[in-house]
Tab-separated table of C-alpha atoms and ligand atoms in Angstrom:
chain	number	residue	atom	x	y	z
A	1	UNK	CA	-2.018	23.789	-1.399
A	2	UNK	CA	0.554	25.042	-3.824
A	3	UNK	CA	-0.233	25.020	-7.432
A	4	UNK	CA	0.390	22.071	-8.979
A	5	UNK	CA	3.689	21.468	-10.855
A	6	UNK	CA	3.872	22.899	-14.486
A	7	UNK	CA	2.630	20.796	-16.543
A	8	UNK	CA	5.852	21.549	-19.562
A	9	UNK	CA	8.603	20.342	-16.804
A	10	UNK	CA	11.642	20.763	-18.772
A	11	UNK	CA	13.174	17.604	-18.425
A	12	UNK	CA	16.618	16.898	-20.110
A	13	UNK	CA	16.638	21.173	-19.668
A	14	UNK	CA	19.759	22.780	-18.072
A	15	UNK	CA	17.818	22.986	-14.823
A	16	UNK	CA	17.815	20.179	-11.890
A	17	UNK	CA	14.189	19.169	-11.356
A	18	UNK	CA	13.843	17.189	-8.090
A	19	UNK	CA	10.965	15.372	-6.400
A	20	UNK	CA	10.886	15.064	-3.105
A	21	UNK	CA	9.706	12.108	-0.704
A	22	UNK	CA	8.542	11.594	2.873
A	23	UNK	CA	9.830	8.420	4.280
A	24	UNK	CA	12.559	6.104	3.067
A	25	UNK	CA	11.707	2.882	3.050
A	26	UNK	CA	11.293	0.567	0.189
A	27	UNK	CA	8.229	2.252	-1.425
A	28	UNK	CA	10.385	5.372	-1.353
A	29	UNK	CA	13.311	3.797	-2.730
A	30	UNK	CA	11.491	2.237	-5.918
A	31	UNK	CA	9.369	5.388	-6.370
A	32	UNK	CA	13.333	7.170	-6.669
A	33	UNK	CA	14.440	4.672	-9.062
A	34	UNK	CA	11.650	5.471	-11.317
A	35	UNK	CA	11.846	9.327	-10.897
A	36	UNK	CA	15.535	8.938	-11.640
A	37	UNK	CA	14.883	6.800	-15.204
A	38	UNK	CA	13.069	10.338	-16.291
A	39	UNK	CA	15.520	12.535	-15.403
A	40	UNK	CA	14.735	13.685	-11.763
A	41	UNK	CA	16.805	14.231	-9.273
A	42	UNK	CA	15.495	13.278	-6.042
A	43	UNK	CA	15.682	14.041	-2.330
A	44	UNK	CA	14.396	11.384	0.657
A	45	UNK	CA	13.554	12.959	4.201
A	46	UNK	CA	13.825	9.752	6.546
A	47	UNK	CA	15.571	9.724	10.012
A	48	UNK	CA	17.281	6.350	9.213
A	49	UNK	CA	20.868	7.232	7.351
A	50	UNK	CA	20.632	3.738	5.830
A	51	UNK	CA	17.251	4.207	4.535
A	52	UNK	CA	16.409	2.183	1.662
A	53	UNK	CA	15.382	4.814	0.005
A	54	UNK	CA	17.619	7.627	1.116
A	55	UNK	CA	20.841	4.755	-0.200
A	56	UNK	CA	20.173	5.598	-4.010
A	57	UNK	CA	18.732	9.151	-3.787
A	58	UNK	CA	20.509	12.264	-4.872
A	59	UNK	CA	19.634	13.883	-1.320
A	60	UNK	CA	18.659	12.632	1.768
A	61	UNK	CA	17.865	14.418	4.611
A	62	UNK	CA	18.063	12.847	7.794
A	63	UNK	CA	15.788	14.162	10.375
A	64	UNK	CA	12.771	13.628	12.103
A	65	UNK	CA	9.409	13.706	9.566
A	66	UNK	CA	8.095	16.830	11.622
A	67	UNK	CA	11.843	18.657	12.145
A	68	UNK	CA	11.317	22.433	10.959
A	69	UNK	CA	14.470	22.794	9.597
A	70	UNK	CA	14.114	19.483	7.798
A	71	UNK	CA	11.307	20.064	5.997
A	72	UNK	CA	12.278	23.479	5.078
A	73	UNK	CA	15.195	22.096	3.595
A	74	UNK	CA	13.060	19.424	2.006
A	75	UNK	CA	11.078	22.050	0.599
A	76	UNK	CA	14.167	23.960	-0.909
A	77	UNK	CA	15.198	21.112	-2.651
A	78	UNK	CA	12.410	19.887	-4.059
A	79	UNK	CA	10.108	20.979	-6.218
A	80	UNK	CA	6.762	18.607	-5.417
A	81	UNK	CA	6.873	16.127	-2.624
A	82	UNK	CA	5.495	13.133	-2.168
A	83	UNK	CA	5.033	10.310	0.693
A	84	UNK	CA	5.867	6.683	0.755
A	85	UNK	CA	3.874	5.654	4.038
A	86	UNK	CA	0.763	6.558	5.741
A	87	UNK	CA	1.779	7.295	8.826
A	88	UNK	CA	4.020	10.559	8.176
A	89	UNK	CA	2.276	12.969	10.320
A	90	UNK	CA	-0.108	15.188	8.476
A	91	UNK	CA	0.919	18.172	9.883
A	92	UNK	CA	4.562	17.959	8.204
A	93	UNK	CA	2.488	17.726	4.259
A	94	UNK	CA	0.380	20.840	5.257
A	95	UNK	CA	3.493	22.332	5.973
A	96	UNK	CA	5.466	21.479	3.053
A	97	UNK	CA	2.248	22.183	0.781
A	98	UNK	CA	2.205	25.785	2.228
A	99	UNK	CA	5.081	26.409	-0.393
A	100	UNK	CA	5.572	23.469	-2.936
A	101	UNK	CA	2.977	21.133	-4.340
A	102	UNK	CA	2.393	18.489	-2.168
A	103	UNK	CA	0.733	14.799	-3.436
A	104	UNK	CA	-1.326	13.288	-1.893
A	105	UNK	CA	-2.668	16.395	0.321
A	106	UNK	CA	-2.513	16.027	3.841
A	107	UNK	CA	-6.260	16.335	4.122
A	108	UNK	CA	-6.386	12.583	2.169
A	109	UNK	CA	-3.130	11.226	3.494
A	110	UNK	CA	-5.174	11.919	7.364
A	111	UNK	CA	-8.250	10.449	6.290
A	112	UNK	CA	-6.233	7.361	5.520
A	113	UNK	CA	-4.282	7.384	8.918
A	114	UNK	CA	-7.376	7.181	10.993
A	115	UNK	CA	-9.793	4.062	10.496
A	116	UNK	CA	-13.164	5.877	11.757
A	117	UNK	CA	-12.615	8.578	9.623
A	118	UNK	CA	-11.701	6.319	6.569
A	119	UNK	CA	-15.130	4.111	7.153
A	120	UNK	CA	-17.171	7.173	6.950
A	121	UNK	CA	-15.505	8.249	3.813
A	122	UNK	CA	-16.277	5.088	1.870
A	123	UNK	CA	-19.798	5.408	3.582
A	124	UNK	CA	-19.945	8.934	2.325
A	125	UNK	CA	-19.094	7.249	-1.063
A	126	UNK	CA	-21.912	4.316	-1.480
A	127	UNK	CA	-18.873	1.844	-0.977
A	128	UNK	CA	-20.026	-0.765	1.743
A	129	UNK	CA	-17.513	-1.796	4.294
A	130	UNK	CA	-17.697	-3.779	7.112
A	131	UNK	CA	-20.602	-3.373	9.949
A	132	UNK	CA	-18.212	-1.287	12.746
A	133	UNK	CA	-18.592	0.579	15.610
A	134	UNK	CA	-16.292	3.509	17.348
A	135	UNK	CA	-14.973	2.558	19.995
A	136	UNK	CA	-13.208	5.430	22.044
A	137	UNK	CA	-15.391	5.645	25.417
A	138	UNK	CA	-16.416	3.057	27.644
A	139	UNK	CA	-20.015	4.129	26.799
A	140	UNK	CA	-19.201	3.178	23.402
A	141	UNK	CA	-17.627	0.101	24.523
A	142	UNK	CA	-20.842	-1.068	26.667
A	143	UNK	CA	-23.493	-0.579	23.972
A	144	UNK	CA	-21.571	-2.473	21.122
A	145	UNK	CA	-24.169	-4.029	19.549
A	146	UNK	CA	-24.305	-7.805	19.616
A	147	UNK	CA	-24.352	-8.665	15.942
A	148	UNK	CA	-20.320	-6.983	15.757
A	149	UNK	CA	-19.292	-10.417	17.666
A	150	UNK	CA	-17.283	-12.111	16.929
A	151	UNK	CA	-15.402	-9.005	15.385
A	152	UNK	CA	-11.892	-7.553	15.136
A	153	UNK	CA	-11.028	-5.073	17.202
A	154	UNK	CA	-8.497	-2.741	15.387
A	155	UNK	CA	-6.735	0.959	16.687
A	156	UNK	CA	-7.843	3.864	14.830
A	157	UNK	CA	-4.498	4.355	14.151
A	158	UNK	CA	-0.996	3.737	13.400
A	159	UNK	CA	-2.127	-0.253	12.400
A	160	UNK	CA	-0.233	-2.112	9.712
A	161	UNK	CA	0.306	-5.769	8.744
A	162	UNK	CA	-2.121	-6.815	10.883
A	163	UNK	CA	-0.465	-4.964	14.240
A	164	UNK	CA	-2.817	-2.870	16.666
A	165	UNK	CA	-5.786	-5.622	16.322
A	166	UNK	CA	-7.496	-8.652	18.420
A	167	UNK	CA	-9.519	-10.882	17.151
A	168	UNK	CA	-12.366	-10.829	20.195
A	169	UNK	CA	-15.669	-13.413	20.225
A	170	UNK	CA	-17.553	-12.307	23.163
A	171	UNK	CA	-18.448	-8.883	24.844
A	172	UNK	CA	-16.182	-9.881	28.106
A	173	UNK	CA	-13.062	-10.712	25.028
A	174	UNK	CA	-13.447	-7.359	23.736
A	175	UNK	CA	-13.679	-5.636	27.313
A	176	UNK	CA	-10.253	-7.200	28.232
A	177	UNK	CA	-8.825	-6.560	24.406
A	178	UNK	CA	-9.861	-3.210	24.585
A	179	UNK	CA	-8.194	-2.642	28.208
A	180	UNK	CA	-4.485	-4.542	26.648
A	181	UNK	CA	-4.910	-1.388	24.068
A	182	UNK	CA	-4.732	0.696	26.895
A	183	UNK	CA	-8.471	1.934	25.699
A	184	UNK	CA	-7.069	3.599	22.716
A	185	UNK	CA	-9.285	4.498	20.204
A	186	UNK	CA	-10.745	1.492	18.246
A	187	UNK	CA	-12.810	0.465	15.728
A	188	UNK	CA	-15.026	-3.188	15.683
A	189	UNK	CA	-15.415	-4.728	13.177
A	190	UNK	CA	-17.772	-7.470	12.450
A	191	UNK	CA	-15.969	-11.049	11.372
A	192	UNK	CA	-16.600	-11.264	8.036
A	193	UNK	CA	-16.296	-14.845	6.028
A	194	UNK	CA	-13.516	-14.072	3.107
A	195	UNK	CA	-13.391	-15.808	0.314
A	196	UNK	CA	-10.441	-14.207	-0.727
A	197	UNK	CA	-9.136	-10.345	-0.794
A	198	UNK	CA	-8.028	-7.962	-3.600
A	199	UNK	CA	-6.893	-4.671	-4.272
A	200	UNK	CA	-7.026	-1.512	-7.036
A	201	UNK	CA	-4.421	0.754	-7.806
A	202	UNK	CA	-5.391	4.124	-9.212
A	203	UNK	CA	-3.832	6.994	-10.180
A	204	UNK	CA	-5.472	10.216	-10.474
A	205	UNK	CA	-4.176	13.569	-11.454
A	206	UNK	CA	-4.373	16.847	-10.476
A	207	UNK	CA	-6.770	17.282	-13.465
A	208	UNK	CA	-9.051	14.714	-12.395
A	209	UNK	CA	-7.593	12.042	-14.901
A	210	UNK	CA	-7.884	8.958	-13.268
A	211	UNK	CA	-6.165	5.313	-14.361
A	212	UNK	CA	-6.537	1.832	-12.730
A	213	UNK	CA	-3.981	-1.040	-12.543
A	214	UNK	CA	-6.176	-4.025	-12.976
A	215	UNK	CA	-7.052	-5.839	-10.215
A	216	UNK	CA	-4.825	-7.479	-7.834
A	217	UNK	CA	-5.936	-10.655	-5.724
A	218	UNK	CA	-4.124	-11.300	-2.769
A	219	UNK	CA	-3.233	-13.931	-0.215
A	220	UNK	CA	-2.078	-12.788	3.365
A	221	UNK	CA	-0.518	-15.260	6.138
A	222	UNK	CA	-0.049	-14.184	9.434
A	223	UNK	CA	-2.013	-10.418	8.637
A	224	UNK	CA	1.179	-9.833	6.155
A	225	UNK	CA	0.285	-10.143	1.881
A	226	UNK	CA	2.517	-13.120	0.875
A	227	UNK	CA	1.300	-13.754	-2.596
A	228	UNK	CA	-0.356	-11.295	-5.469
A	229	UNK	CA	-1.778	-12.719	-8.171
A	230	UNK	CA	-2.794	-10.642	-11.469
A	231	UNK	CA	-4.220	-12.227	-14.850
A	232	UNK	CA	-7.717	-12.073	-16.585
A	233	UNK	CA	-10.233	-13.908	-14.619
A	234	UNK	CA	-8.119	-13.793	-10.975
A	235	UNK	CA	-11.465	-12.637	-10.107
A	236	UNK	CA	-14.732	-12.786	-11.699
A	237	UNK	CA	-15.120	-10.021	-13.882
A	238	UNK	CA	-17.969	-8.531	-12.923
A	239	UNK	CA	-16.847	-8.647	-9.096
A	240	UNK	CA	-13.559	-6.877	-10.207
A	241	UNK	CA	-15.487	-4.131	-12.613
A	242	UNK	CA	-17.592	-3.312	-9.527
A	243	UNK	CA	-14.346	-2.982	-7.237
A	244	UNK	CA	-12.785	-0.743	-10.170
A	245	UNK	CA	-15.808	1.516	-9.932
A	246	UNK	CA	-15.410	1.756	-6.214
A	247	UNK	CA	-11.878	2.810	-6.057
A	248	UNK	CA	-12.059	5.220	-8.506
A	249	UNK	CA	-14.615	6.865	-6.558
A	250	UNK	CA	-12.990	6.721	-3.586
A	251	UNK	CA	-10.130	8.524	-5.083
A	252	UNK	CA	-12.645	10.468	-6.671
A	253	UNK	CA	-14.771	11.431	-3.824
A	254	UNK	CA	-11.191	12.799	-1.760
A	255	UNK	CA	-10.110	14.599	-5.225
A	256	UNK	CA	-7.247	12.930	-4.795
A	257	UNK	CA	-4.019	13.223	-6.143
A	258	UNK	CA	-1.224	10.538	-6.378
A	259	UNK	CA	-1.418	6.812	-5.970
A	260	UNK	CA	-4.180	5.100	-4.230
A	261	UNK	CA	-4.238	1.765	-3.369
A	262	UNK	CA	-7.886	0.394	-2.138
A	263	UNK	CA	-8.295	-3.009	-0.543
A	264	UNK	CA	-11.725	-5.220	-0.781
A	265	UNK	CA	-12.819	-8.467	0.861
A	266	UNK	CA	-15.077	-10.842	-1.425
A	267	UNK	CA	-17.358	-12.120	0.661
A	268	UNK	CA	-18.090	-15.732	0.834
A	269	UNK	CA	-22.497	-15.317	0.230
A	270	UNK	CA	-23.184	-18.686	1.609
A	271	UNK	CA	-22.318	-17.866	5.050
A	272	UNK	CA	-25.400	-15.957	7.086
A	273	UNK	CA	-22.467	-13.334	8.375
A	274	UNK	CA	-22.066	-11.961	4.724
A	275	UNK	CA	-25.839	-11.161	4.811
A	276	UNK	CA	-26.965	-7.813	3.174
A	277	UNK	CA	-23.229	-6.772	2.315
A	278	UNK	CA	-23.487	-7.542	-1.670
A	279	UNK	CA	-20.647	-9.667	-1.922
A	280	UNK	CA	-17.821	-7.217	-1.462
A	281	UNK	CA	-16.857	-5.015	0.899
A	282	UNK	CA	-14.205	-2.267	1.135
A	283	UNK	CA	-11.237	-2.940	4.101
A	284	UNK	CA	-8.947	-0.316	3.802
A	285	UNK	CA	-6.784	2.446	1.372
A	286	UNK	CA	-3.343	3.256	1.690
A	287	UNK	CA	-2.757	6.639	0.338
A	288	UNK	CA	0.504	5.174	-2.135
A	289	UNK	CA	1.599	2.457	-3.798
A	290	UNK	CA	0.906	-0.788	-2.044
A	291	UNK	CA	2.647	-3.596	-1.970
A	292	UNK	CA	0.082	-5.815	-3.881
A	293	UNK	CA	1.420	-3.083	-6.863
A	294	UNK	CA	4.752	-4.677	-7.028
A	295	UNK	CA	4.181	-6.835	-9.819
A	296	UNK	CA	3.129	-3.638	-12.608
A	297	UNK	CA	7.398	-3.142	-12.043
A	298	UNK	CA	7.718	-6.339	-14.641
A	299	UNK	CA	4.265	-7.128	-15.810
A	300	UNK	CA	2.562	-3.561	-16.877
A	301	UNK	CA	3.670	-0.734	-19.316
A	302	UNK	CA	3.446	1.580	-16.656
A	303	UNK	CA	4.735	0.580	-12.847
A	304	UNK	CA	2.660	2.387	-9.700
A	305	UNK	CA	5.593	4.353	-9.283
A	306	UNK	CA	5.778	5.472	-12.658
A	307	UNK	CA	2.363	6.608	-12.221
A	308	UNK	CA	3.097	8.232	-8.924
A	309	UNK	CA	5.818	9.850	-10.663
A	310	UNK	CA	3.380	11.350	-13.278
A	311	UNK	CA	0.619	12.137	-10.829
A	312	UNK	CA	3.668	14.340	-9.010
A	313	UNK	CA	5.443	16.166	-11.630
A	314	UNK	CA	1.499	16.784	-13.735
A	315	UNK	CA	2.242	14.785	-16.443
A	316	UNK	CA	0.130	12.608	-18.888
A	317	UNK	CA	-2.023	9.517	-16.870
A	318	UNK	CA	-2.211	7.031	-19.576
A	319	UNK	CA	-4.343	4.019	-18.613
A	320	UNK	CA	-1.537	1.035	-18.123
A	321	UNK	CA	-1.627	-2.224	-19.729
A	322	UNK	CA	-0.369	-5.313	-18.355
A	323	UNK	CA	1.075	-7.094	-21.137
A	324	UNK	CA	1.895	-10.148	-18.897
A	325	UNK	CA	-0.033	-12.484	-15.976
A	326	UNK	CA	1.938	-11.996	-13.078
A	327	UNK	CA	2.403	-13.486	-9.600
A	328	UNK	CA	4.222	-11.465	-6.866
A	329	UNK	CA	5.778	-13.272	-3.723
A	330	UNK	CA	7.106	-10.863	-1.011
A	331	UNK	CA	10.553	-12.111	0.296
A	332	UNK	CA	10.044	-11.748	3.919
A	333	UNK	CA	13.018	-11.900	6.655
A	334	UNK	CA	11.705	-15.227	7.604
A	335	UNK	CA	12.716	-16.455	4.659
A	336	UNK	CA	16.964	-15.703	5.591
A	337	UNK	CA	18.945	-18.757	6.726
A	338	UNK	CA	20.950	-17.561	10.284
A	339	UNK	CA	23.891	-18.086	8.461
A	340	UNK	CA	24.028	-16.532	4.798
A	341	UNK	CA	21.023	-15.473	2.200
A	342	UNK	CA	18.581	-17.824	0.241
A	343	UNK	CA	19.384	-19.745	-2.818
A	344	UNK	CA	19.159	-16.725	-5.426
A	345	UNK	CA	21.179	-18.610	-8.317
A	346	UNK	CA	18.052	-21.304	-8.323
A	347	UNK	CA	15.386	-18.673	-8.155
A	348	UNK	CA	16.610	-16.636	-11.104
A	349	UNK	CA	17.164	-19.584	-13.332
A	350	UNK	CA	13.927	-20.403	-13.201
A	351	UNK	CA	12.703	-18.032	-16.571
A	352	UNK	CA	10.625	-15.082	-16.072
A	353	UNK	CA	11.970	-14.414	-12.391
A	354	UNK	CA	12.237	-10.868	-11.512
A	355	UNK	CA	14.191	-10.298	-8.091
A	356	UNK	CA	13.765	-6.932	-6.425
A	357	UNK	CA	15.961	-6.374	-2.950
A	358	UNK	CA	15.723	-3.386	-1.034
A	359	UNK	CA	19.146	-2.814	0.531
A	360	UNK	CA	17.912	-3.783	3.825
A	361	UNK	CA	20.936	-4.943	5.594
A	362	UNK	CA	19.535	-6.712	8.622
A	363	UNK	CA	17.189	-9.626	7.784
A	364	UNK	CA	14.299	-10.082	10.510
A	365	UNK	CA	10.868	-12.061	10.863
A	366	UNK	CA	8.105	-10.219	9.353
A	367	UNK	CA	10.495	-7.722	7.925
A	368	UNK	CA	10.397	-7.144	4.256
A	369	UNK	CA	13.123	-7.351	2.295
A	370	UNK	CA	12.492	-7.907	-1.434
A	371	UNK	CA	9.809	-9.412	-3.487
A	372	UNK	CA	9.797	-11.573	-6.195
A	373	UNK	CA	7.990	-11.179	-9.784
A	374	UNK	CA	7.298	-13.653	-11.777
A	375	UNK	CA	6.152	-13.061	-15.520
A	376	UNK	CA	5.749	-15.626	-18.416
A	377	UNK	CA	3.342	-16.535	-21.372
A	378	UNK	CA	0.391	-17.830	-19.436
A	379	UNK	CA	-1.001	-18.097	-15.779
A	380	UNK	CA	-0.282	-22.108	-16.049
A	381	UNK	CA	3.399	-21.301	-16.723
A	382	UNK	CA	3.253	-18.029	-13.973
A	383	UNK	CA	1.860	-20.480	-11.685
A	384	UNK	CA	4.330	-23.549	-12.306
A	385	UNK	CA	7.216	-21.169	-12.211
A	386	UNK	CA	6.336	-19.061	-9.016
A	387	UNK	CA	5.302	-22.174	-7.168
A	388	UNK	CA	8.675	-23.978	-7.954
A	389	UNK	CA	10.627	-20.814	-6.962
A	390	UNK	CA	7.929	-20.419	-3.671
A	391	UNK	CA	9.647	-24.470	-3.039
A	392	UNK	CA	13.182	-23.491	-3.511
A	393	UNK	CA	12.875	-20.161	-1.200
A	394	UNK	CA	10.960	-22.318	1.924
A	395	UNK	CA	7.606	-20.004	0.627
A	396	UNK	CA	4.590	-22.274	1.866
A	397	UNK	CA	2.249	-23.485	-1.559
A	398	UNK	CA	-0.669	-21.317	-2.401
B	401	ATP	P1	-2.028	-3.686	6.143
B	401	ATP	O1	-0.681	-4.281	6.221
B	401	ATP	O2	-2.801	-4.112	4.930
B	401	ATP	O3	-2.066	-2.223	6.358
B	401	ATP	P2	-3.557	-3.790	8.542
B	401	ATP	O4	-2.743	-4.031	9.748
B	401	ATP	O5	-4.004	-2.431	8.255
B	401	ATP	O6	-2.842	-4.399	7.317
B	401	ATP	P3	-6.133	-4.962	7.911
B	401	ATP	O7	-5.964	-4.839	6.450
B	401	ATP	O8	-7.209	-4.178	8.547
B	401	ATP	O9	-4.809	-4.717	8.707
B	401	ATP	O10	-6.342	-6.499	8.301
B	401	ATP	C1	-5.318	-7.458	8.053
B	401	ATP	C2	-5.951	-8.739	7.570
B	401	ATP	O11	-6.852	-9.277	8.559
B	401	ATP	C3	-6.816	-8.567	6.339
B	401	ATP	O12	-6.025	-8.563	5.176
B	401	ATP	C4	-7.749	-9.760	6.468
B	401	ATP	O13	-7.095	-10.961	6.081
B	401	ATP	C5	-8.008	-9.850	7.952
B	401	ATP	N1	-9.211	-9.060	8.310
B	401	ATP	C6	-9.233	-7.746	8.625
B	401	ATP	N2	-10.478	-7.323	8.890
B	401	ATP	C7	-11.291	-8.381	8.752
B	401	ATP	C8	-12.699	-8.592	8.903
B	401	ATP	N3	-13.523	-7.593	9.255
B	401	ATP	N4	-13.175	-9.840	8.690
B	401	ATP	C9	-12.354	-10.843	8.348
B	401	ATP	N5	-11.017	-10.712	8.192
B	401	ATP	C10	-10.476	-9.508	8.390
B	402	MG	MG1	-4.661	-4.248	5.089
């Protein structure tokens, strides 16, 4: 990889210093916004020309993540790049790191893409995850052992919000799910009893600084995150020290650099299924900011994109500090009447509302188009304010 950015960027200099980043959805588009409050100019490679992202940057370059000429030009523009999603081929990072500092490398950013690979890293680490098995033969497939069932069979690959997986109780279930994934390569995963799921944001830098947002708990409907929730005692705190420690040294143990989001299950102990797994478990990392991050926009000193900012250009990590509880809600498509766009006027009279839209033009199911903070003096008033809002935007309780 190129050497990492100099450290004295001379910001508010005579020269144009532009970051550059892969993908332009709404991750993309918020990480621009913060670049641009510094001073950077910024360019967006995305083959949509109404990218969120690619809207409000200085450049955009619209062509194909793995286009030669794209990323060349990406590359000339910018000078350290970044990624917004998981899925932009590795490949196209190695390339662009071959003359420009790339964060996160590809080497981490292709861990992340591939589930096998990203189970034997946390293994590697001492993080426990759930019992799995490979599935990408059919004599893998015929010697699953017994104890996986009922389990979740999930592609290796290319997965998000809960797409690419089948919930499967019996051997002859998972035979027939793995045959509707046209015998793609899989990964089982035992069922595991939840008793709710979280997340940690880190940051580490190219020095080996590391920071954490503090722990996020978060409720999912339909395999999408619907609600974040972030104040002392979400969690308890031992449970959320111990999934600190983890993250960190799965960023750690990848010598990662950039944003790194790292999701855990907490296990519910009373059921025989959790068994031997010490109460949490890892699921998954997403090599950026995550979604369940949203809320460090109006709640923290420091956003995740200001930190993925700093982890980019090498400048100072400074360990954030949320100086507010906070409850996200994610404004889904769903949420869109046929005719027009939901009652926004209620919502942000309702005090300590924070709306963020991302310029999506076209609302959808599933799709997401905004997300909602909500900020205020204590949880009990968070709570009361995000639940009324939650009634006035159709959002089921929590
Ligand atoms: P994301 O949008 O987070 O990338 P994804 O498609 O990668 O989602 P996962 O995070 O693997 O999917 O799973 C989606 C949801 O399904 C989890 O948040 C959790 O609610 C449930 N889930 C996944 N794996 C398990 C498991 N082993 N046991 C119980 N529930 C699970
Ligand atoms: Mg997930």
């Amino acid at each position: 990889m190129a050497e990492p950015m100099a450290a004295h960027v001379e910001l508010g200099g005579e020269k144009e210093i532009t970051l550059g980043v892969m993908g332009g959805g709404q991750l993309g588009r918020m990480f621009v916004h913060a670049a641009q409050r510094m001073g950077f100019f910024t360019a967006v490679l995305d083959p949509d020309a109404h990218s969120p992202a690619g809207r409000v940057s200085h450049h955009h370059i619209h062509t194909a993540y793995t286009d030669p000429d794209g990323l060349a030009r990406l590359a000339q523009v910018a000078q350290a790049i970044t990624t917004e999603f998981e899925n932009v081929p590795a490949p196209a990072l190695a390339e662009l790191a071959r003359s420009r500092p790339v964060a996160p490398a590809a080497a981490c950013v292709a861990i992340a893409q591939d589930r096998a690979a990203e189970k034997a890293h946390f293994v590697r680490c001492g993080v426990p995850c759930a019992p799995y098995a490979v599935i990408e033969t059919a004599d893998q497939l015929a010697v699953v052992p017994a104890n996986l069932l009922p389990g979740i069979l999930k592609t290796t690959r290319m997965g998000y919000d809960g797409k690419g997986q089948a919930r499967v109780r019996t051997h002859d279930e998972l035979v027939q799910a793995w045959s509707a994934m046209q015998m793609v390569p899989c990964v089982l995963e035992k069922m595991l009893p939840l008793q709710l799921e979280c997340s940690v944001i880190v940051a580490r830098g190219a020095d080996g600084t590391c920071v954490n947002l503090p722990l996020q708990r978060n409720l999912h409907r339909d395999g999408i995150l619907a609600v974040t929730e972030v104040y002392a005692g979400n969690v308890p705190e031992a449970l959320a020290q111990r999934a600190i420690a983890a993250a960190r040294s799965i960023a750690q143990g990848l010598d990662y650099v950039g944003v790194l989001c790292v999701e855990f299950f907490v296990l519910d102990e009373a059921d025989p299924a959790a068994q031997g797994l010490g109460g949490l478990v890892v699921n998954e990392m997403a090599p950026r900011p995550h979604n369940s991050g949203h809320y460090s926009m109006d709640a923290c000193d420091l956003s995740q994109f200001d930190l993925q900012v700093r982890t980019l250009a090498n400048l100072p990590l400074v360990q954030p500090r949320q100086h507010s509880p906070a409850i996200m809600l994610n404004l889904l498509g769903d949420l869109w009447p046929a005719d027009g766009v939901p009652p926004w006027a209620q919502v942000l009279a309702l005090p300590g509302t924070h709306l963020h839209l991302y310029g999506k033009l076209k609302a959808s199911k599933g799709r997401k188009m905004g997300h909602l903070n909500i900020t205020g003096s204590s949880i009990e008033a968070v709570r009361s304010t995000a639940l009324h809002a939650a009634q006035i935007l159709g959002i089921a309780a929590f």
